Structure formats: C-alpha cells, structure tokens
PDB file of C-alpha atoms in Angstrom:
ATOM      1  CA  ALA A   1     367.110 134.930 269.185  1.00 68.00           C
ATOM      2  CA  GLN A   2     368.139 133.539 265.849  1.00 79.00           C
ATOM      3  CA  LYS A   3     369.548 130.052 266.077  1.00 90.00           C
ATOM      4  CA  ILE A   4     371.429 130.316 262.781  1.00 95.00           C
ATOM      5  CA  THR A   5     372.742 133.567 261.293  1.00 96.00           C
ATOM      6  CA  GLN A   6     374.028 133.961 257.773  1.00 97.00           C
ATOM      7  CA  THR A   7     375.055 137.576 257.291  1.00 96.00           C
ATOM      8  CA  GLN A   8     375.930 137.469 253.582  1.00 96.00           C
ATOM      9  CA  PRO A   9     372.793 137.675 251.438  1.00 94.00           C
ATOM     10  CA  GLY A  10     374.867 137.536 248.245  1.00 95.00           C
ATOM     11  CA  MET A  11     378.427 136.669 247.331  1.00 96.00           C
ATOM     12  CA  PHE A  12     380.428 136.697 244.124  1.00 97.00           C
ATOM     13  CA  VAL A  13     383.522 134.646 243.391  1.00 97.00           C
ATOM     14  CA  GLN A  14     385.735 134.233 240.360  1.00 97.00           C
ATOM     15  CA  GLU A  15     385.811 130.794 238.814  1.00 97.00           C
ATOM     16  CA  LYS A  16     388.623 128.611 240.223  1.00 97.00           C
ATOM     17  CA  GLU A  17     388.994 130.750 243.345  1.00 98.00           C
ATOM     18  CA  ALA A  18     388.021 129.780 246.889  1.00 98.00           C
ATOM     19  CA  VAL A  19     385.113 131.345 248.755  1.00 98.00           C
ATOM     20  CA  THR A  20     383.981 131.309 252.379  1.00 98.00           C
ATOM     21  CA  LEU A  21     380.329 131.468 253.338  1.00 98.00           C
ATOM     22  CA  ASP A  22     379.722 132.552 256.915  1.00 98.00           C
ATOM     23  CA  CYS A  23     377.488 130.889 259.462  1.00 98.00           C
ATOM     24  CA  THR A  24     377.168 131.538 263.182  1.00 97.00           C
ATOM     25  CA  TYR A  25     374.887 129.642 265.520  1.00 96.00           C
ATOM     26  CA  ASP A  26     373.399 129.963 268.957  1.00 94.00           C
ATOM     27  CA  THR A  27     372.784 127.063 271.297  1.00 91.00           C
ATOM     28  CA  SER A  28     373.312 126.123 274.918  1.00 88.00           C
ATOM     29  CA  ASP A  29     373.094 122.417 274.128  1.00 88.00           C
ATOM     30  CA  PRO A  30     376.581 120.828 274.291  1.00 89.00           C
ATOM     31  CA  SER A  31     375.554 118.252 271.697  1.00 89.00           C
ATOM     32  CA  TYR A  32     374.581 119.540 268.283  1.00 91.00           C
ATOM     33  CA  GLY A  33     375.181 119.025 264.605  1.00 93.00           C
ATOM     34  CA  LEU A  34     375.800 121.552 261.868  1.00 95.00           C
ATOM     35  CA  PHE A  35     374.858 121.011 258.234  1.00 96.00           C
ATOM     36  CA  TRP A  36     375.277 122.842 254.958  1.00 98.00           C
ATOM     37  CA  TYR A  37     372.888 122.520 252.039  1.00 98.00           C
ATOM     38  CA  LYS A  38     373.020 123.781 248.464  1.00 98.00           C
ATOM     39  CA  GLN A  39     369.890 124.821 246.585  1.00 96.00           C
ATOM     40  CA  PRO A  40     370.381 125.389 242.846  1.00 95.00           C
ATOM     41  CA  SER A  41     367.842 127.329 240.821  1.00 92.00           C
ATOM     42  CA  SER A  42     366.001 124.063 240.149  1.00 89.00           C
ATOM     43  CA  GLY A  43     364.958 124.108 243.809  1.00 89.00           C
ATOM     44  CA  GLU A  44     366.155 120.801 245.220  1.00 90.00           C
ATOM     45  CA  MET A  45     368.019 120.820 248.517  1.00 95.00           C
ATOM     46  CA  ILE A  46     371.362 119.034 248.302  1.00 95.00           C
ATOM     47  CA  PHE A  47     373.197 118.034 251.469  1.00 95.00           C
ATOM     48  CA  LEU A  48     376.878 119.020 251.347  1.00 97.00           C
ATOM     49  CA  ILE A  49     378.653 118.511 254.646  1.00 97.00           C
ATOM     50  CA  TYR A  50     378.157 117.776 258.349  1.00 96.00           C
ATOM     51  CA  GLN A  51     380.072 118.765 261.509  1.00 96.00           C
ATOM     52  CA  GLY A  52     379.316 117.381 264.952  1.00 94.00           C
ATOM     53  CA  SER A  53     379.907 119.464 268.059  1.00 93.00           C
ATOM     54  CA  TYR A  54     382.290 116.857 269.466  1.00 93.00           C
ATOM     55  CA  ASP A  55     384.229 116.326 266.259  1.00 93.00           C
ATOM     56  CA  GLN A  56     387.866 117.219 266.781  1.00 90.00           C
ATOM     57  CA  GLN A  57     388.670 117.857 263.159  1.00 94.00           C
ATOM     58  CA  ASN A  58     387.040 120.081 260.587  1.00 96.00           C
ATOM     59  CA  ALA A  59     384.818 118.179 258.183  1.00 96.00           C
ATOM     60  CA  THR A  60     385.805 117.912 254.533  1.00 97.00           C
ATOM     61  CA  GLU A  61     383.932 116.529 251.506  1.00 96.00           C
ATOM     62  CA  GLY A  62     385.739 116.957 248.223  1.00 97.00           C
ATOM     63  CA  ARG A  63     385.924 120.688 247.462  1.00 97.00           C
ATOM     64  CA  TYR A  64     383.844 121.535 250.530  1.00 98.00           C
ATOM     65  CA  SER A  65     385.294 122.036 253.968  1.00 97.00           C
ATOM     66  CA  LEU A  66     383.820 123.360 257.146  1.00 97.00           C
ATOM     67  CA  ASN A  67     385.827 125.827 259.227  1.00 97.00           C
ATOM     68  CA  PHE A  68     384.450 124.973 262.683  1.00 97.00           C
ATOM     69  CA  GLN A  69     385.343 127.391 265.467  1.00 96.00           C
ATOM     70  CA  LYS A  70     383.445 126.168 268.497  1.00 95.00           C
ATOM     71  CA  ALA A  71     384.375 128.965 270.883  1.00 95.00           C
ATOM     72  CA  ARG A  72     383.191 131.552 268.378  1.00 96.00           C
ATOM     73  CA  LYS A  73     380.137 129.443 267.470  1.00 96.00           C
ATOM     74  CA  SER A  74     380.901 129.663 263.809  1.00 97.00           C
ATOM     75  CA  ALA A  75     380.723 127.008 261.090  1.00 98.00           C
ATOM     76  CA  ASN A  76     381.827 128.604 257.842  1.00 98.00           C
ATOM     77  CA  LEU A  77     381.670 126.713 254.568  1.00 98.00           C
ATOM     78  CA  VAL A  78     384.737 126.922 252.363  1.00 98.00           C
ATOM     79  CA  ILE A  79     384.391 126.018 248.688  1.00 98.00           C
ATOM     80  CA  SER A  80     387.712 125.596 246.949  1.00 97.00           C
ATOM     81  CA  ALA A  81     388.306 125.953 243.204  1.00 97.00           C
ATOM     82  CA  SER A  82     384.844 127.371 242.499  1.00 97.00           C
ATOM     83  CA  GLN A  83     382.983 126.125 239.442  1.00 97.00           C
ATOM     84  CA  LEU A  84     380.121 127.685 237.503  1.00 97.00           C
ATOM     85  CA  GLY A  85     377.860 124.928 238.808  1.00 97.00           C
ATOM     86  CA  ASP A  86     378.465 126.151 242.348  1.00 98.00           C
ATOM     87  CA  SER A  87     376.182 129.135 241.695  1.00 98.00           C
ATOM     88  CA  ALA A  88     373.257 128.518 244.059  1.00 98.00           C
ATOM     89  CA  MET A  89     371.728 129.370 247.415  1.00 97.00           C
ATOM     90  CA  TYR A  90     373.589 127.907 250.385  1.00 98.00           C
ATOM     91  CA  PHE A  91     371.924 127.238 253.714  1.00 97.00           C
ATOM     92  CA  CYS A  92     373.498 126.519 257.071  1.00 97.00           C
ATOM     93  CA  ALA A  93     371.433 124.398 259.474  1.00 95.00           C
ATOM     94  CA  MET A  94     371.712 123.096 263.012  1.00 93.00           C
ATOM     95  CA  ARG A  95     370.207 120.220 264.923  1.00 90.00           C
ATOM     96  CA  GLU A  96     370.365 120.304 268.716  1.00 85.00           C
ATOM     97  CA  GLY A  97     370.699 117.154 270.810  1.00 76.00           C
ATOM     98  CA  ARG A  98     367.127 116.816 272.024  1.00 67.00           C
ATOM     99  CA  ILE A  99     365.077 113.944 270.684  1.00 56.00           C
ATOM    100  CA  GLY A 100     362.837 114.681 267.734  1.00 54.00           C
ATOM    101  CA  ASN A 101     364.316 118.109 267.383  1.00 66.00           C
ATOM    102  CA  GLN A 102     363.877 120.304 264.409  1.00 75.00           C
ATOM    103  CA  PHE A 103     366.489 121.579 262.017  1.00 82.00           C
ATOM    104  CA  TYR A 104     367.054 125.311 262.326  1.00 89.00           C
ATOM    105  CA  PHE A 105     367.984 127.000 259.052  1.00 93.00           C
ATOM    106  CA  GLY A 106     369.626 130.293 258.286  1.00 95.00           C
ATOM    107  CA  THR A 107     368.372 132.788 255.730  1.00 95.00           C
ATOM    108  CA  GLY A 108     370.851 131.605 253.137  1.00 96.00           C
ATOM    109  CA  THR A 109     373.605 133.072 250.984  1.00 97.00           C
ATOM    110  CA  SER A 110     373.264 133.403 247.232  1.00 97.00           C
ATOM    111  CA  LEU A 111     376.581 132.552 245.594  1.00 98.00           C
ATOM    112  CA  THR A 112     377.351 133.582 242.026  1.00 98.00           C
ATOM    113  CA  VAL A 113     380.441 132.225 240.316  1.00 98.00           C
ATOM    114  CA  ILE A 114     381.789 134.558 237.629  1.00 97.00           C
ATOM    115  CA  PRO A 115     383.570 133.079 234.599  1.00 95.00           C
TER     116      PRO A 115
ATOM    117  CA  ASP B   1     367.732 105.602 246.164  1.00 69.00           C
ATOM    118  CA  VAL B   2     366.347 107.796 248.915  1.00 68.00           C
ATOM    119  CA  LYS B   3     363.143 109.541 248.004  1.00 90.00           C
ATOM    120  CA  VAL B   4     360.865 112.220 249.409  1.00 96.00           C
ATOM    121  CA  THR B   5     357.999 112.968 247.070  1.00 96.00           C
ATOM    122  CA  GLN B   6     355.641 115.900 247.239  1.00 96.00           C
ATOM    123  CA  SER B   7     352.339 115.465 245.477  1.00 91.00           C
ATOM    124  CA  SER B   8     352.440 118.676 243.419  1.00 92.00           C
ATOM    125  CA  ARG B   9     355.168 120.891 242.041  1.00 93.00           C
ATOM    126  CA  TYR B  10     352.859 123.843 241.427  1.00 96.00           C
ATOM    127  CA  LEU B  11     349.453 124.651 242.892  1.00 97.00           C
ATOM    128  CA  VAL B  12     347.110 127.574 242.446  1.00 98.00           C
ATOM    129  CA  LYS B  13     344.259 127.891 244.940  1.00 97.00           C
ATOM    130  CA  ARG B  14     341.646 130.469 245.783  1.00 98.00           C
ATOM    131  CA  THR B  15     341.431 132.401 249.032  1.00 98.00           C
ATOM    132  CA  GLY B  16     339.382 130.496 251.591  1.00 97.00           C
ATOM    133  CA  GLU B  17     339.927 127.059 250.033  1.00 97.00           C
ATOM    134  CA  LYS B  18     341.123 124.140 252.119  1.00 97.00           C
ATOM    135  CA  VAL B  19     344.452 122.996 250.716  1.00 97.00           C
ATOM    136  CA  PHE B  20     346.235 119.682 251.214  1.00 97.00           C
ATOM    137  CA  LEU B  21     349.937 119.252 250.535  1.00 98.00           C
ATOM    138  CA  GLU B  22     351.061 115.646 250.623  1.00 97.00           C
ATOM    139  CA  CYS B  23     354.512 114.259 251.271  1.00 97.00           C
ATOM    140  CA  VAL B  24     355.628 110.646 251.096  1.00 97.00           C
ATOM    141  CA  GLN B  25     359.025 109.172 252.010  1.00 96.00           C
ATOM    142  CA  ASP B  26     360.265 105.681 251.278  1.00 95.00           C
ATOM    143  CA  MET B  27     363.121 105.531 253.786  1.00 92.00           C
ATOM    144  CA  ASP B  28     361.234 104.470 256.933  1.00 92.00           C
ATOM    145  CA  HIS B  29     362.279 107.712 258.633  1.00 92.00           C
ATOM    146  CA  GLU B  30     360.792 108.570 262.003  1.00 91.00           C
ATOM    147  CA  ASN B  31     360.968 112.321 261.582  1.00 91.00           C
ATOM    148  CA  MET B  32     359.195 114.402 258.980  1.00 94.00           C
ATOM    149  CA  PHE B  33     359.076 118.154 258.565  1.00 95.00           C
ATOM    150  CA  TRP B  34     357.202 120.868 256.711  1.00 96.00           C
ATOM    151  CA  TYR B  35     359.068 124.086 255.940  1.00 96.00           C
ATOM    152  CA  ARG B  36     358.063 127.230 254.209  1.00 97.00           C
ATOM    153  CA  GLN B  37     360.694 129.079 252.147  1.00 96.00           C
ATOM    154  CA  ASP B  38     360.414 132.779 251.378  1.00 95.00           C
ATOM    155  CA  PRO B  39     363.098 135.050 249.881  1.00 91.00           C
ATOM    156  CA  GLY B  40     365.283 136.596 252.555  1.00 89.00           C
ATOM    157  CA  LEU B  41     363.707 134.501 255.307  1.00 92.00           C
ATOM    158  CA  GLY B  42     365.292 131.130 254.656  1.00 92.00           C
ATOM    159  CA  LEU B  43     363.455 127.975 255.638  1.00 94.00           C
ATOM    160  CA  ARG B  44     361.019 128.329 258.503  1.00 94.00           C
ATOM    161  CA  LEU B  45     359.603 125.272 260.211  1.00 93.00           C
ATOM    162  CA  ILE B  46     355.828 124.982 260.242  1.00 96.00           C
ATOM    163  CA  TYR B  47     355.343 121.581 261.892  1.00 95.00           C
ATOM    164  CA  PHE B  48     357.279 118.419 262.429  1.00 92.00           C
ATOM    165  CA  SER B  49     356.435 114.878 263.428  1.00 93.00           C
ATOM    166  CA  TYR B  50     358.684 112.374 265.197  1.00 89.00           C
ATOM    167  CA  ASP B  51     356.297 109.420 265.024  1.00 90.00           C
ATOM    168  CA  VAL B  52     352.951 108.348 263.646  1.00 93.00           C
ATOM    169  CA  LYS B  53     350.167 110.553 265.020  1.00 92.00           C
ATOM    170  CA  MET B  54     352.728 112.709 266.840  1.00 91.00           C
ATOM    171  CA  LYS B  55     353.300 116.315 265.873  1.00 93.00           C
ATOM    172  CA  GLU B  56     354.945 119.401 267.230  1.00 92.00           C
ATOM    173  CA  LYS B  57     354.574 123.019 266.261  1.00 93.00           C
ATOM    174  CA  GLY B  58     357.480 124.751 264.648  1.00 91.00           C
ATOM    175  CA  ASP B  59     358.098 128.454 264.435  1.00 90.00           C
ATOM    176  CA  ILE B  60     355.127 129.461 262.264  1.00 94.00           C
ATOM    177  CA  PRO B  61     352.212 127.023 262.774  1.00 96.00           C
ATOM    178  CA  GLU B  62     349.413 129.579 262.592  1.00 96.00           C
ATOM    179  CA  GLY B  63     347.001 128.877 259.784  1.00 96.00           C
ATOM    180  CA  TYR B  64     348.330 125.346 259.251  1.00 98.00           C
ATOM    181  CA  SER B  65     347.642 121.884 260.583  1.00 97.00           C
ATOM    182  CA  VAL B  66     349.224 118.506 259.849  1.00 97.00           C
ATOM    183  CA  SER B  67     348.336 114.856 259.780  1.00 97.00           C
ATOM    184  CA  ARG B  68     350.518 111.772 260.081  1.00 97.00           C
ATOM    185  CA  GLU B  69     348.412 108.631 260.023  1.00 96.00           C
ATOM    186  CA  LYS B  70     351.102 106.439 258.467  1.00 96.00           C
ATOM    187  CA  LYS B  71     354.846 106.559 258.962  1.00 96.00           C
ATOM    188  CA  GLU B  72     355.609 107.309 255.345  1.00 96.00           C
ATOM    189  CA  ARG B  73     353.104 110.106 254.818  1.00 97.00           C
ATOM    190  CA  PHE B  74     352.970 113.612 256.281  1.00 97.00           C
ATOM    191  CA  SER B  75     350.286 116.024 255.138  1.00 97.00           C
ATOM    192  CA  LEU B  76     350.180 119.785 255.522  1.00 98.00           C
ATOM    193  CA  ILE B  77     346.731 121.361 255.606  1.00 98.00           C
ATOM    194  CA  LEU B  78     345.861 124.970 255.049  1.00 97.00           C
ATOM    195  CA  GLU B  79     342.431 125.202 256.648  1.00 94.00           C
ATOM    196  CA  SER B  80     341.452 128.394 254.825  1.00 97.00           C
ATOM    197  CA  ALA B  81     344.086 129.537 252.382  1.00 97.00           C
ATOM    198  CA  SER B  82     345.079 133.186 252.400  1.00 97.00           C
ATOM    199  CA  THR B  83     347.253 135.198 250.039  1.00 97.00           C
ATOM    200  CA  ASN B  84     350.013 135.488 252.652  1.00 97.00           C
ATOM    201  CA  GLN B  85     350.411 131.726 252.461  1.00 98.00           C
ATOM    202  CA  THR B  86     351.670 132.016 248.907  1.00 98.00           C
ATOM    203  CA  SER B  87     355.121 130.451 249.185  1.00 97.00           C
ATOM    204  CA  MET B  88     357.387 127.501 248.436  1.00 97.00           C
ATOM    205  CA  TYR B  89     356.682 124.558 250.728  1.00 98.00           C
ATOM    206  CA  LEU B  90     359.365 121.954 251.378  1.00 97.00           C
ATOM    207  CA  CYS B  91     358.888 118.587 253.015  1.00 97.00           C
ATOM    208  CA  ALA B  92     361.813 116.757 254.587  1.00 95.00           C
ATOM    209  CA  SER B  93     362.469 113.537 256.449  1.00 94.00           C
ATOM    210  CA  ARG B  94     365.338 112.095 258.466  1.00 90.00           C
ATOM    211  CA  THR B  95     366.184 109.370 260.942  1.00 86.00           C
ATOM    212  CA  GLY B  96     366.721 110.149 264.601  1.00 77.00           C
ATOM    213  CA  GLY B  97     370.519 110.112 264.623  1.00 77.00           C
ATOM    214  CA  MET B  98     372.432 113.282 265.459  1.00 75.00           C
ATOM    215  CA  ASN B  99     374.564 113.220 262.360  1.00 81.00           C
ATOM    216  CA  THR B 100     372.034 112.197 259.754  1.00 86.00           C
ATOM    217  CA  GLU B 101     371.009 114.761 257.209  1.00 89.00           C
ATOM    218  CA  ALA B 102     367.471 115.627 256.252  1.00 91.00           C
ATOM    219  CA  PHE B 103     366.290 114.602 252.807  1.00 94.00           C
ATOM    220  CA  PHE B 104     364.052 117.017 250.996  1.00 96.00           C
ATOM    221  CA  GLY B 105     361.268 116.766 248.477  1.00 95.00           C
ATOM    222  CA  GLN B 106     361.291 118.831 245.313  1.00 94.00           C
ATOM    223  CA  GLY B 107     359.059 121.529 246.811  1.00 95.00           C
ATOM    224  CA  THR B 108     355.547 122.776 246.088  1.00 96.00           C
ATOM    225  CA  ARG B 109     355.129 126.303 244.813  1.00 96.00           C
ATOM    226  CA  LEU B 110     351.713 127.366 246.154  1.00 98.00           C
ATOM    227  CA  THR B 111     350.004 130.484 244.878  1.00 98.00           C
ATOM    228  CA  VAL B 112     346.843 131.674 246.623  1.00 98.00           C
ATOM    229  CA  VAL B 113     344.782 134.101 244.558  1.00 97.00           C
TER     230      VAL B 113
END
C-alpha cells in the first residue's frame, strides 16, 4: 500500500489566492512526522514545513500552513497569497518512528501560479 | 551552511558500464539516502544508511549497490548500467531526530545510452 498519496498531479491557482495541496498517509505507527518539500524547476529540494503526530496545533511557517487531520490521516498544505515564485513541484513526505527509518514520498503535485 | 554535494550534475554513460554516484555531506549526519525521481512516480528510495558501513534496502534496490566507508560519504553504484536506469538521482542526509528534515543534494541527471 502507498504510504503517501498525493492525488492532484497538477494544480492551477491565481496569483494572490490561496491553494490547498492534498496529502493522505498510511501508517500504524503512533509516532510519525510529516514534511512538505518544494522543488522548483531548478531541481533543488526545499524543506517547507513539518508536523509531528503528537503536535496539538497545525504547523505554520509564513505563508505555508499544514491542515493536519489525524483521524482522516491527511496533512494538506495550504499556501496563502500565492506568488509566481510558488510555481513548482510539491512533495509530501512521512517519517515513521522507527530508528533509521526512511522518508516516504508522494508522487508530487505540480503547482502553476497564473498572473 | 548545511551542504549535501553530489559529484556530478549531469552524466552520460553507456549500457553495461559501472557507474559511481558520489554524495558528500558536511553536517555529521548519521543517516544518508539515495532516491530516484521519475515523472509521475515521485521520489523512490533505493538505499539508505544509518551509520558507517550500515545499509538498508529501500523500495527499488535491484540493479544498485551502495557503499558508506566514511560518515560523510555515501556512494551509489550501478553495477551494469541499463537504459531503464536513466533518471534523476537525489542524495539526502538527516540526523536521527523525528522532527528533523532531510537535506538534499542538487541531483544527478543520469542518462544511459
């Protein structure tokens, strides 16, 4: 079974509007961490935001926030006030609690911001 | 400044060649990873290492091997390159904490002809 599912291969958003990128995950480990990364066309992977499974509040980092719904096993990324520079691939990732564990990545969502 | 450096940005190799992809990190991280990125498939883990000389298979280890003789260096080896190994290869490293992100290299675009 897929550990991380991103069902939106491509998304479009108007500049200055908000957009939500979906991510659902699958784990039986009670301790896990969820991460979002941005990959612009230049190829580097940029870490955006982290949410721990025991965190009570949704994570926020500037214009990025994570809508964490534990019961639904979803960790959607919300980008507010989209900018042209937000056009990129976005990947959701998960780390389970076991030592030395790998990061599981989703297939990514390509976001295009329209002027 | 945190750094993960991959030895080549672009590589072109012939079918059957032995290929080495090198990755070096300067952050004293215990864990290092090799991923392969293909359109529509996301990042798939090939191998990872949680300590010197320790390695574990990821989801797609077939056709690959790895070496970690020093903490800062993690090498990916394609024993006999094939055209279906044409891809973008990403190296990453991180500490062992639950909430610490992985830091990535700039990627190596490998083409096998």
